Coordinates of C-alpha atoms in Angstrom, one line a residue:
Chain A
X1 CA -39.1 -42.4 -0.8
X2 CA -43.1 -43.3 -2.0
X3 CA -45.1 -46.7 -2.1
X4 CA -46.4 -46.1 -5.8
X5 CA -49.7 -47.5 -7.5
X6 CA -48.9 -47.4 -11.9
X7 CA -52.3 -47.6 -13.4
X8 CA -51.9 -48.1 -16.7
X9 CA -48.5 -49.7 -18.7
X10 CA -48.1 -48.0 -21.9
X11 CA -45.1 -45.8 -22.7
X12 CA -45.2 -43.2 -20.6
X13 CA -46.1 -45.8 -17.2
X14 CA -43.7 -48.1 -18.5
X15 CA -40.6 -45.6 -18.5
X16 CA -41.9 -43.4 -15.4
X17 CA -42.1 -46.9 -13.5
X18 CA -38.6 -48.2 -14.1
X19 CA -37.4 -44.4 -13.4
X20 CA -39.2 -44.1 -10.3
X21 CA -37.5 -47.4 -9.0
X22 CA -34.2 -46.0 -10.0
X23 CA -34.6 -43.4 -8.0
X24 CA -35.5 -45.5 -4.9
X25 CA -39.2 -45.1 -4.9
X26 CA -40.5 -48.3 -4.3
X27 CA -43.6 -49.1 -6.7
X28 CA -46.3 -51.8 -5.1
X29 CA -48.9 -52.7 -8.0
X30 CA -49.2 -52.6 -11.6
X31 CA -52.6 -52.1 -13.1
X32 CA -53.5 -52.8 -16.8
X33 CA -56.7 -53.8 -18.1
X34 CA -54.7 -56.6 -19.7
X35 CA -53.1 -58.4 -17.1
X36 CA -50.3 -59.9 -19.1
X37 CA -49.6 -56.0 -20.2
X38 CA -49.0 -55.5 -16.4
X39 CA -47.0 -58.6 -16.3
X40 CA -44.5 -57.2 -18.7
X41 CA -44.1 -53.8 -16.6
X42 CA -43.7 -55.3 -13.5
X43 CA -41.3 -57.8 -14.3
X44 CA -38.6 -54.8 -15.0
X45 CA -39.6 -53.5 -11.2
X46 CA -38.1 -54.9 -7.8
X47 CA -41.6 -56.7 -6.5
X48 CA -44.9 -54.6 -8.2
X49 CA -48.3 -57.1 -8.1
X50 CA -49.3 -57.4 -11.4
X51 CA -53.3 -56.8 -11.4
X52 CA -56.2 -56.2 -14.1
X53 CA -58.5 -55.0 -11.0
X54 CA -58.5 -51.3 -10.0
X55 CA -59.8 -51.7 -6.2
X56 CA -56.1 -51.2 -4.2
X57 CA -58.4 -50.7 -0.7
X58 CA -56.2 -53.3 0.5
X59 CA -52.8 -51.0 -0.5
X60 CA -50.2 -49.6 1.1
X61 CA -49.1 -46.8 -1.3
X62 CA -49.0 -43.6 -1.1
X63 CA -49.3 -42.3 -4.4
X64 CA -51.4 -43.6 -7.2
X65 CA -50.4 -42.0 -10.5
X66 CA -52.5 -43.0 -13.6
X67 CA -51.0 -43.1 -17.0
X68 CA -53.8 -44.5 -19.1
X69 CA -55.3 -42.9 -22.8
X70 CA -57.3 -39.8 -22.6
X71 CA -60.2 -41.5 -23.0
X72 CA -60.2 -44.0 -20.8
X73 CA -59.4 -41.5 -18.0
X74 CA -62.7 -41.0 -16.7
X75 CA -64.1 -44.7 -16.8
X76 CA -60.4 -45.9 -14.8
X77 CA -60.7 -43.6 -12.6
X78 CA -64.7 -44.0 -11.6
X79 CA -63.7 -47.9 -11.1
X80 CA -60.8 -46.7 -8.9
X81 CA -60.9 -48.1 -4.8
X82 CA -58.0 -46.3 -3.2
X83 CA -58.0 -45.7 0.8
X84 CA -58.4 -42.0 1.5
X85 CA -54.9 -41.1 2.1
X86 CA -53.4 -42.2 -1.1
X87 CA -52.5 -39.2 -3.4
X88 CA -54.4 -39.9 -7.0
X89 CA -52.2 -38.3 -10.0
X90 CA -52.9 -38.5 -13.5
X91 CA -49.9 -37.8 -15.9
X92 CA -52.2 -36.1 -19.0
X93 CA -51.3 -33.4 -20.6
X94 CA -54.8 -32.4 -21.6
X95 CA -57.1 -33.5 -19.0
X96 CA -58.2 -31.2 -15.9
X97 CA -57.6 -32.5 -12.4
X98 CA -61.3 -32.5 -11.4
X99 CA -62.0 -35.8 -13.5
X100 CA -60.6 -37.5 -10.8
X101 CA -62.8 -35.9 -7.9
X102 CA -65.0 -38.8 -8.3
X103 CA -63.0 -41.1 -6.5
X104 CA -60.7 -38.9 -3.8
X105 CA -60.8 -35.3 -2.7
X106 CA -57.1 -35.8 -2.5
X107 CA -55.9 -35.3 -6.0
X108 CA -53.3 -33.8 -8.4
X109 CA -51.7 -33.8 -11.8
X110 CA -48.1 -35.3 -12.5
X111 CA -47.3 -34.5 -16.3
X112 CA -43.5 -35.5 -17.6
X113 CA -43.2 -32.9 -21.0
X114 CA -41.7 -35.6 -23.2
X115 CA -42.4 -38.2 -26.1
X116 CA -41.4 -41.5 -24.8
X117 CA -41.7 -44.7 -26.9
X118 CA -40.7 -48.0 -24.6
X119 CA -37.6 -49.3 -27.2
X120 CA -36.0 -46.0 -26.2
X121 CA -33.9 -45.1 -23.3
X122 CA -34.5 -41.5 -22.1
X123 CA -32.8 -39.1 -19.1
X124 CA -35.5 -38.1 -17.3
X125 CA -33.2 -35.7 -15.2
X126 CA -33.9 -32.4 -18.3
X127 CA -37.5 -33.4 -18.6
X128 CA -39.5 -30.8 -17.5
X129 CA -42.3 -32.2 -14.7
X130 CA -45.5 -30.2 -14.5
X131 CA -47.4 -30.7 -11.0
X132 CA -50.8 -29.1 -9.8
X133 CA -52.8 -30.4 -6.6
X134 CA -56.1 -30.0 -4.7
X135 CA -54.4 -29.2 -1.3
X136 CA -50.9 -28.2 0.0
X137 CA -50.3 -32.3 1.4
X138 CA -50.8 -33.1 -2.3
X139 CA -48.7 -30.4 -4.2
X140 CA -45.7 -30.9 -1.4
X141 CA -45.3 -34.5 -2.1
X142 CA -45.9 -34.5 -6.0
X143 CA -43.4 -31.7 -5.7
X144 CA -40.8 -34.0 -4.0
X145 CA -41.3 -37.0 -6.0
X146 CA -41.2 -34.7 -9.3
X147 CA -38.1 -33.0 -8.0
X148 CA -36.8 -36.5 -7.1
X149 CA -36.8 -37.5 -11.1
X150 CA -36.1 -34.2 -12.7
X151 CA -34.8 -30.5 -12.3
X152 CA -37.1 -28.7 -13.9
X153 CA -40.5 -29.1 -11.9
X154 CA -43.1 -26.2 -12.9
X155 CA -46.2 -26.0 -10.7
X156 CA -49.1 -25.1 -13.4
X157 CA -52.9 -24.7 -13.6
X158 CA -54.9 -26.4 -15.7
X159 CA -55.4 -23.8 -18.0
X160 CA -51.7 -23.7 -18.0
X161 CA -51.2 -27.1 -18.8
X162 CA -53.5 -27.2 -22.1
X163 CA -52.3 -24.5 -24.0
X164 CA -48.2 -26.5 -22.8
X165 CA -49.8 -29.6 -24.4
X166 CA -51.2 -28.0 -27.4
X167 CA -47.3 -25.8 -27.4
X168 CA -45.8 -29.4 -27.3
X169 CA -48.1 -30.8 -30.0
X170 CA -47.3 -28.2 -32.7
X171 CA -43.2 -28.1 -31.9
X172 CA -42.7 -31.5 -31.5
X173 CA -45.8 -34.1 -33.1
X174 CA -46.0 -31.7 -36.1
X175 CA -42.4 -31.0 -36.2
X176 CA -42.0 -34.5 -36.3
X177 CA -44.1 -35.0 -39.1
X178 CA -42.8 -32.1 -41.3
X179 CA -39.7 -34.1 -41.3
X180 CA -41.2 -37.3 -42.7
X181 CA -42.6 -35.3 -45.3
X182 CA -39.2 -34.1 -46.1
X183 CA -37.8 -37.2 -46.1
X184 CA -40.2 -38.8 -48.4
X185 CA -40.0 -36.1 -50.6
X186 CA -36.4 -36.3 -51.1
X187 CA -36.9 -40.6 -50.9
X188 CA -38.9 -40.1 -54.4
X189 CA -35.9 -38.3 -55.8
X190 CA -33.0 -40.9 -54.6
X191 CA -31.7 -38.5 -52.4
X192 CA -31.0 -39.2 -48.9
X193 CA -32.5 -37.4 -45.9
X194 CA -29.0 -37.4 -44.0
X195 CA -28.3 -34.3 -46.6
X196 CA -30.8 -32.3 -44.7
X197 CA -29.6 -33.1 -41.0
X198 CA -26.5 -30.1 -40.9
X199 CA -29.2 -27.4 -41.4
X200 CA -32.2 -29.3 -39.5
X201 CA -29.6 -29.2 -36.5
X202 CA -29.2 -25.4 -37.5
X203 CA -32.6 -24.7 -37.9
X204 CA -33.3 -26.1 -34.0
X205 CA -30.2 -24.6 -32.7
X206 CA -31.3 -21.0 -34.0
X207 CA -35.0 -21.1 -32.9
X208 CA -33.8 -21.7 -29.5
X209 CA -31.1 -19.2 -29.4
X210 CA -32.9 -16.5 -30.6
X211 CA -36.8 -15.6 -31.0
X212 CA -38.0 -17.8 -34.0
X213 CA -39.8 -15.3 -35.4
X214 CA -36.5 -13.6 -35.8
X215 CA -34.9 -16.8 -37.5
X216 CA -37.3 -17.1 -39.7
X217 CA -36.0 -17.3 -43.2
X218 CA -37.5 -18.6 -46.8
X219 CA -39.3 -17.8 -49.5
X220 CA -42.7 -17.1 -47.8
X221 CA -40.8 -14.9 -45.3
X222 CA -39.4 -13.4 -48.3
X223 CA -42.6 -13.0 -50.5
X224 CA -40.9 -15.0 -53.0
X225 CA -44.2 -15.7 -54.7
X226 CA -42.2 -17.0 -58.1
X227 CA -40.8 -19.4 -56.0
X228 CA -43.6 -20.6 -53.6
X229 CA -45.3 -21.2 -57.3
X230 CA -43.3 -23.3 -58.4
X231 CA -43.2 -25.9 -55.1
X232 CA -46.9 -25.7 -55.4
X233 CA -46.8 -26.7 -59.4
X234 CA -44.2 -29.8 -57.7
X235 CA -46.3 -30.7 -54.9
X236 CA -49.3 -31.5 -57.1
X237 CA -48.4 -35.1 -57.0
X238 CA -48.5 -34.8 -53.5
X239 CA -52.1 -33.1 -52.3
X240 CA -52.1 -33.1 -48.7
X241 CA -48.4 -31.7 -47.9
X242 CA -49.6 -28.8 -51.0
X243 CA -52.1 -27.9 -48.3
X244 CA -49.8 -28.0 -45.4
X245 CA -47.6 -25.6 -47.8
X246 CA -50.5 -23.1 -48.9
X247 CA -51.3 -23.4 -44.9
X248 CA -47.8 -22.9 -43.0
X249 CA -47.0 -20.2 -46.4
X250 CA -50.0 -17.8 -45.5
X251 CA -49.5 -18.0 -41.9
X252 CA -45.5 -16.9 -42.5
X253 CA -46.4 -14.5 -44.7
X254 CA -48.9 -12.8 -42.6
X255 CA -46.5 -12.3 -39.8
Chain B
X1 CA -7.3 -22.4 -54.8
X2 CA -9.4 -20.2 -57.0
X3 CA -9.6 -16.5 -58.1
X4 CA -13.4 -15.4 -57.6
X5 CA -15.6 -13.1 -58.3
X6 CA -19.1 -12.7 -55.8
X7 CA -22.2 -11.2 -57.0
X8 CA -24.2 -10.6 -54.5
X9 CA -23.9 -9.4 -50.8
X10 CA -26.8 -10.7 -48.6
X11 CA -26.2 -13.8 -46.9
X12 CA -25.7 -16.4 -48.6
X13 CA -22.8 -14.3 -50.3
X14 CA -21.6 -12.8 -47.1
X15 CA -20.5 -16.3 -45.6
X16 CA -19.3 -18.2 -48.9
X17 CA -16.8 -14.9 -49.6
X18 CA -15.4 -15.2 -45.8
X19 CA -15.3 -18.9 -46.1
X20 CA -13.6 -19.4 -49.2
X21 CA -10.9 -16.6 -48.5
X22 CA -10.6 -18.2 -45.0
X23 CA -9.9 -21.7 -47.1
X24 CA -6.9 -19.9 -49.4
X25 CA -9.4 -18.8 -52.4
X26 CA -8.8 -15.4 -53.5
X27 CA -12.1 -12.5 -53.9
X28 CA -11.2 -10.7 -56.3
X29 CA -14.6 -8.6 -56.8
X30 CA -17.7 -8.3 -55.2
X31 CA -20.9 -6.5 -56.6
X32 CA -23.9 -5.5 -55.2
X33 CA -26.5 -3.1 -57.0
X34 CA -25.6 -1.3 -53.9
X35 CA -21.7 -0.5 -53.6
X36 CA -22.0 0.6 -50.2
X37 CA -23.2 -3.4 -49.2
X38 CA -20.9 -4.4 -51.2
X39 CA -18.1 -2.4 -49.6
X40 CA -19.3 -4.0 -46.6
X41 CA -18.5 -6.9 -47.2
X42 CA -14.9 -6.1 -49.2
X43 CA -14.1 -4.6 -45.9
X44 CA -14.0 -8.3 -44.2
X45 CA -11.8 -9.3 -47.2
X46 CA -8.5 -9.4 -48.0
X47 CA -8.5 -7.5 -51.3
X48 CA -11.6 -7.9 -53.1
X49 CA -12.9 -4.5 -55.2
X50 CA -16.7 -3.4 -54.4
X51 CA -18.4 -2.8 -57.4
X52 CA -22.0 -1.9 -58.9
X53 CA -21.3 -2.3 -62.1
X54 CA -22.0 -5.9 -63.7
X55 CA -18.7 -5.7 -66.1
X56 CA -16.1 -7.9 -65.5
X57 CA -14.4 -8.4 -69.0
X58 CA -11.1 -6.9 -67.4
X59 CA -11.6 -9.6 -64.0
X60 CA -8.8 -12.0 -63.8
X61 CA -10.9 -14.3 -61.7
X62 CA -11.7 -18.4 -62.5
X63 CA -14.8 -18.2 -61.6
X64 CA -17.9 -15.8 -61.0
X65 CA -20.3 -17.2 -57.8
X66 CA -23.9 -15.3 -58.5
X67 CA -25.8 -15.2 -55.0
X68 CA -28.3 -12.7 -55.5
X69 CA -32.5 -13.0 -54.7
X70 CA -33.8 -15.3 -57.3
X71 CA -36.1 -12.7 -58.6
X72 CA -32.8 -10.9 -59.4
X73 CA -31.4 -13.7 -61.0
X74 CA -32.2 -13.6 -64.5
X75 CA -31.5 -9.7 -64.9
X76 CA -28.6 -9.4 -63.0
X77 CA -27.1 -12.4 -65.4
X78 CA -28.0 -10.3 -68.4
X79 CA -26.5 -8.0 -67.5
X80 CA -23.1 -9.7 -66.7
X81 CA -20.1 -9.5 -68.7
X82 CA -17.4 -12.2 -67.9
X83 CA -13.9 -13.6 -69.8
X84 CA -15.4 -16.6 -72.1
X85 CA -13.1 -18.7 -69.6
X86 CA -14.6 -18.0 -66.3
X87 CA -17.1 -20.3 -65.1
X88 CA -20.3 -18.8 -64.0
X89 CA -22.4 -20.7 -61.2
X90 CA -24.9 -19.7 -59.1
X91 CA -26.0 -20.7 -55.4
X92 CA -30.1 -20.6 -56.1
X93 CA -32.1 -23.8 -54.7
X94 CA -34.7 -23.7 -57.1
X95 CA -33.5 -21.5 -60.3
X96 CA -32.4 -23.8 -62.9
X97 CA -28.8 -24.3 -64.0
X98 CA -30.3 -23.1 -68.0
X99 CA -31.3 -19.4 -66.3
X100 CA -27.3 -18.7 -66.9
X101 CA -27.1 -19.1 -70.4
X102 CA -27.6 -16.3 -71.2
X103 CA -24.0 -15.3 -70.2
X104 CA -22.1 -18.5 -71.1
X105 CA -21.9 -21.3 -72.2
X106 CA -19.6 -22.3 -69.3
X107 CA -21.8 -22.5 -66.2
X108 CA -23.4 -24.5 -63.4
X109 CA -24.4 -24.4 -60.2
X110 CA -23.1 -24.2 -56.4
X111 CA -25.9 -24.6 -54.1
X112 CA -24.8 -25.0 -50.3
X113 CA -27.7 -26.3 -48.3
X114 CA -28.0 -24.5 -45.1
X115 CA -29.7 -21.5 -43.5
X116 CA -27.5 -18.5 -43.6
X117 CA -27.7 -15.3 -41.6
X118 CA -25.3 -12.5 -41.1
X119 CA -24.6 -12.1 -37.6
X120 CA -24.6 -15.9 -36.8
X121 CA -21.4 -17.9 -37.5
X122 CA -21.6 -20.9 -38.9
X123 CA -19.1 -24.1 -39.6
X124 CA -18.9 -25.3 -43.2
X125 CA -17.1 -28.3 -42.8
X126 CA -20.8 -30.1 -42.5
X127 CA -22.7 -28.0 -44.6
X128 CA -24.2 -30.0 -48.3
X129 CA -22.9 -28.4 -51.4
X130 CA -24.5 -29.5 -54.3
X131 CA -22.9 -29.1 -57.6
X132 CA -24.2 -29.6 -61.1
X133 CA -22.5 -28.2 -64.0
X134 CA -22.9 -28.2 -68.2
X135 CA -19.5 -29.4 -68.6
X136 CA -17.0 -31.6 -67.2
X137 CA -14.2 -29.5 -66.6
X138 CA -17.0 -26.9 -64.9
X139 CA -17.8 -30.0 -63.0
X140 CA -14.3 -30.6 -61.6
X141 CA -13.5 -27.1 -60.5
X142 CA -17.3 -26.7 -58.7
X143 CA -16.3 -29.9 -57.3
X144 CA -12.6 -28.8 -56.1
X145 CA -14.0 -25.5 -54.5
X146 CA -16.8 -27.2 -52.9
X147 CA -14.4 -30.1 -51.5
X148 CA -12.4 -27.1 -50.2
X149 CA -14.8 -26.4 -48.0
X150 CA -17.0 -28.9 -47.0
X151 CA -16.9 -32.9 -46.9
X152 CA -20.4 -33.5 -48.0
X153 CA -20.3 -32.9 -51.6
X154 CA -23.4 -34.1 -53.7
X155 CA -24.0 -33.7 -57.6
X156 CA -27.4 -32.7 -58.2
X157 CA -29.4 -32.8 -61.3
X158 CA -32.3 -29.7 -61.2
X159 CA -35.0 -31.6 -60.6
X160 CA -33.2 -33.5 -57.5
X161 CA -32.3 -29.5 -56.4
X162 CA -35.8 -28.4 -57.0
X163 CA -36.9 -31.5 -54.9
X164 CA -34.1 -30.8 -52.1
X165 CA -35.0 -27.2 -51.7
X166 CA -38.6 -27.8 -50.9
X167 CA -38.0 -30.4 -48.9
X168 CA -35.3 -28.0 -47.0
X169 CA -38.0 -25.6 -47.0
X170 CA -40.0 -27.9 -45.3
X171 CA -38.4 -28.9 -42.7
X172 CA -36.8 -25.8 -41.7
X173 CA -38.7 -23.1 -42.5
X174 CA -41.4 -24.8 -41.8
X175 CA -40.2 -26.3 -38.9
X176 CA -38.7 -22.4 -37.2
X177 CA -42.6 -21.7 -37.7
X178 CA -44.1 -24.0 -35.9
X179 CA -41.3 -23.5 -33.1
X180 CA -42.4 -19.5 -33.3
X181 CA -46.3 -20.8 -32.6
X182 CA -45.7 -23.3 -30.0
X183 CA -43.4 -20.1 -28.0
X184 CA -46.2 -17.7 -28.8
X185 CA -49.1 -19.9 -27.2
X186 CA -46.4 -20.1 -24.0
X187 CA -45.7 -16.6 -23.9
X188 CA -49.3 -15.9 -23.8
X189 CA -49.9 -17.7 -20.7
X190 CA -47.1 -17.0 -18.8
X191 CA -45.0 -19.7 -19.9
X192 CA -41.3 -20.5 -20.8
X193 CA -40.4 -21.8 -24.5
X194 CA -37.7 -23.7 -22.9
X195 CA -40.2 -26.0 -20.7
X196 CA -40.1 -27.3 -25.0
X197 CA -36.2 -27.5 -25.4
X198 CA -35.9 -31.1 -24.1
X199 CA -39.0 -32.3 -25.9
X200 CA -37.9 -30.4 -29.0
X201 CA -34.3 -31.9 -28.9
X202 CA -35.4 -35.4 -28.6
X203 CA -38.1 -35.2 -31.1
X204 CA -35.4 -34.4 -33.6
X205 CA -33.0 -36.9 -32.1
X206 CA -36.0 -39.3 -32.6
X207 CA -36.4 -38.1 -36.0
X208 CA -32.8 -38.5 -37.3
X209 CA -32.1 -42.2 -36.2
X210 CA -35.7 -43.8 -36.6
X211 CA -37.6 -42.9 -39.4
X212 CA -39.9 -40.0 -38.7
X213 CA -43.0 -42.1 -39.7
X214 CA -42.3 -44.7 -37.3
X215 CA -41.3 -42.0 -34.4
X216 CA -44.9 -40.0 -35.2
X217 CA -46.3 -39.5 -31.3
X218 CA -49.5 -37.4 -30.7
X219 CA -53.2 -37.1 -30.3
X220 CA -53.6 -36.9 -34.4
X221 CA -51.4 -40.4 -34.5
X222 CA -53.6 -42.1 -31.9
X223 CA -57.0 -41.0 -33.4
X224 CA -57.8 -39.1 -30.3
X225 CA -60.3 -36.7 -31.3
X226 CA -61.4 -35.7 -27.9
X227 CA -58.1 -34.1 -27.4
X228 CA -58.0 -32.6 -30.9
X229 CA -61.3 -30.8 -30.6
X230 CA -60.3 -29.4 -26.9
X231 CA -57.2 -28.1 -28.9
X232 CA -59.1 -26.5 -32.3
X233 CA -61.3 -25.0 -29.6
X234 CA -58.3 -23.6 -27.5
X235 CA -57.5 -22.4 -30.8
X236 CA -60.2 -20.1 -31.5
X237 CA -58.3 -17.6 -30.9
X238 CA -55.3 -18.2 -33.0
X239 CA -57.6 -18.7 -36.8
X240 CA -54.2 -19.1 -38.6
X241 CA -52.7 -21.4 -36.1
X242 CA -56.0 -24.0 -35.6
X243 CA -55.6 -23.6 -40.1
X244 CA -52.2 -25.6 -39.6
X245 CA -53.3 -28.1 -36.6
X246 CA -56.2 -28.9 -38.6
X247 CA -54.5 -29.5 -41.7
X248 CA -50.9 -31.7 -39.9
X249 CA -53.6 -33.3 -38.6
X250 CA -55.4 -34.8 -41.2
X251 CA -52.6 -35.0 -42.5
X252 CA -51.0 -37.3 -40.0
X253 CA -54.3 -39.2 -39.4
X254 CA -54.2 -40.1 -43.3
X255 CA -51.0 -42.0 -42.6

């Protein structure tokens, strides 16, 4: 069980906070640059302080993990007072551990894999934790409160963790968008995007029981250039998904 | 229950013969330009004849399924003889329902929406079939053999197909590729594609009961450009992979 500082209160603080106290972690403050943000985390938590000031000297945690935007990584962190014992975490897919040397020696990286938005519940048990730390005090006890949420804990480098996040951008942000386009192109045709779930389902279900580059099927994957002709003559009306067709169609084809 | 014949013995052809035998219809031929494929697939019917030869004027059957590439579509329908009586369909997403006129006047079209491949199994029962047909009573019997095997039954004009199939296209061929890119930049460091599965499995949760829009997460939603230029960099060495992130993401960043 850890005494945990949450700087930060967007999505992913906000459901790593309330899943921390589930599991019987206890966390002590609650930083946002807006205090009343702070106000809304911590009144789902047992007794978290609510603050909009970043100097916890006076703290008795001992684990600060930071959830804040990218880019307001660096300037959190250099206005950070923590005593020297306290662990300091950030939970960025992207950003390298050293941009928190500025204000401890005793760092690490604790990064839940997963899209979290706060009006939805998620199990954090299957969501894979990626930890890396500056000493072995650091990696044991981000290892036990990772381990403590989830069973899938990886221990990765930074290098490691960049190309994951950029993996996790293309499968799941782009994914994601591919199926709006779908969905508004059959919207504009009265159809309903329901018709396409049975072989979306299919489509995910097949990539991850075989290789992907084994499932894949189509017209590009086919040469079917009669075909990819006429979607490109239909997505005129539509310019920027015609270039994410020409794009995604020469990269299949060139497999 | 209906007396068919199959032209055609890839994959699309392959399941809808086992299917509709399995759901009491009767195969009575199956061609391929090949007679040794299309022995293959007689041999997992009851008693359909494997044929090469495009002339069925001596065929008892109701009704003639045509699943063959679309490039082979228009010749192979030349080249068909059938009873005036039998109903000619075929299963093409984007070939019009005119390309059969050729043959007969009695024709339409049988479209089941789903990705199809030979050594996976796969259950109908939720699988779209969309139907259109030239005349009513060609309507009804599509109708009754697609209700035979699946609940989800939609009549399509070809312009609604047209729109469906790249839409489907979209967001599953599509999707499979980005799937195979996101594994590939794991693989190259070292890294599991199932670290993804959980992400993967909620963004298309996510995707399904909230509109896509509204679920869009990511560094090209939130305008980060830090992040996006440490990922087009990372993805120097991928050209045809940074093509596609730099195209979703304008794409997305447009919304």
């Amino acid at each position: 069980v850890y005494k945990i500082i949450i700087v930060g209160a967007g999505n992913v603080a906000w459901h790593l906070a309330i899943e921390l106290e589930k599991q019987g972690h206890h966390i002590t403050e609650v930083y946002s640059r807006h205090v009343a943000n702070a106000k809304l985390l911590s009144q789902q938590l047992y007794e978290a302080r609510a603050t909009n000031q970043l100097d916890f000297l006076a703290s008795d945690a001992d684990i600060a993990l930071v959830a804040v935007a990218d880019d307001a990584l660096g300037e959190v962190v250099a206005a950070l007072r923590l005593p020297p014992d306290v662990i300091l975490a950030h939970t960025s897919g992207t950003q390298t551990m050293e941009i928190l040397k500025v204000s401890t020696e005793n760092i690490g990286v604790f990064y839940p894999l997963q899209t979290f938005t706060k009006s939805k519940n998620i199990s954090f048990a299957a969501i894979p934790i990626c930890i890396e730390a500056a000493n072995k005090e650091a990696l044991d006890s981000l290892g036990e409160l990772a381990t403590s949420l989830s069973q899938e804990v990886y221990v990765l480098d930074s290098e490691q963790r960049k190309a994951l996040h950029i993996a996790a951008v293309v499968a799941c942000n782009f994914t994601n968008h591919l199926l709006g386009i779908a969905k508004e192109i059959l919207d504009d045709k009265d159809m309903d995007f329901e018709m396409l779930f049975p072989l979306i389902q299919e489509t995910i279900s097949k990539a991850m029981s075989m290789n992907p580059k084994d499932a894949q099927t189509g017209p590009a994957k086919r040469g079917d250039t009669k075909v990819i002709s006429k979607h490109l003559l239909y997505l005129e009306e539509y310019p920027t998904y015609k270039a994410i067709y020409q794009t995604i169609t020469d990269s299949i084809a060139n497999k």
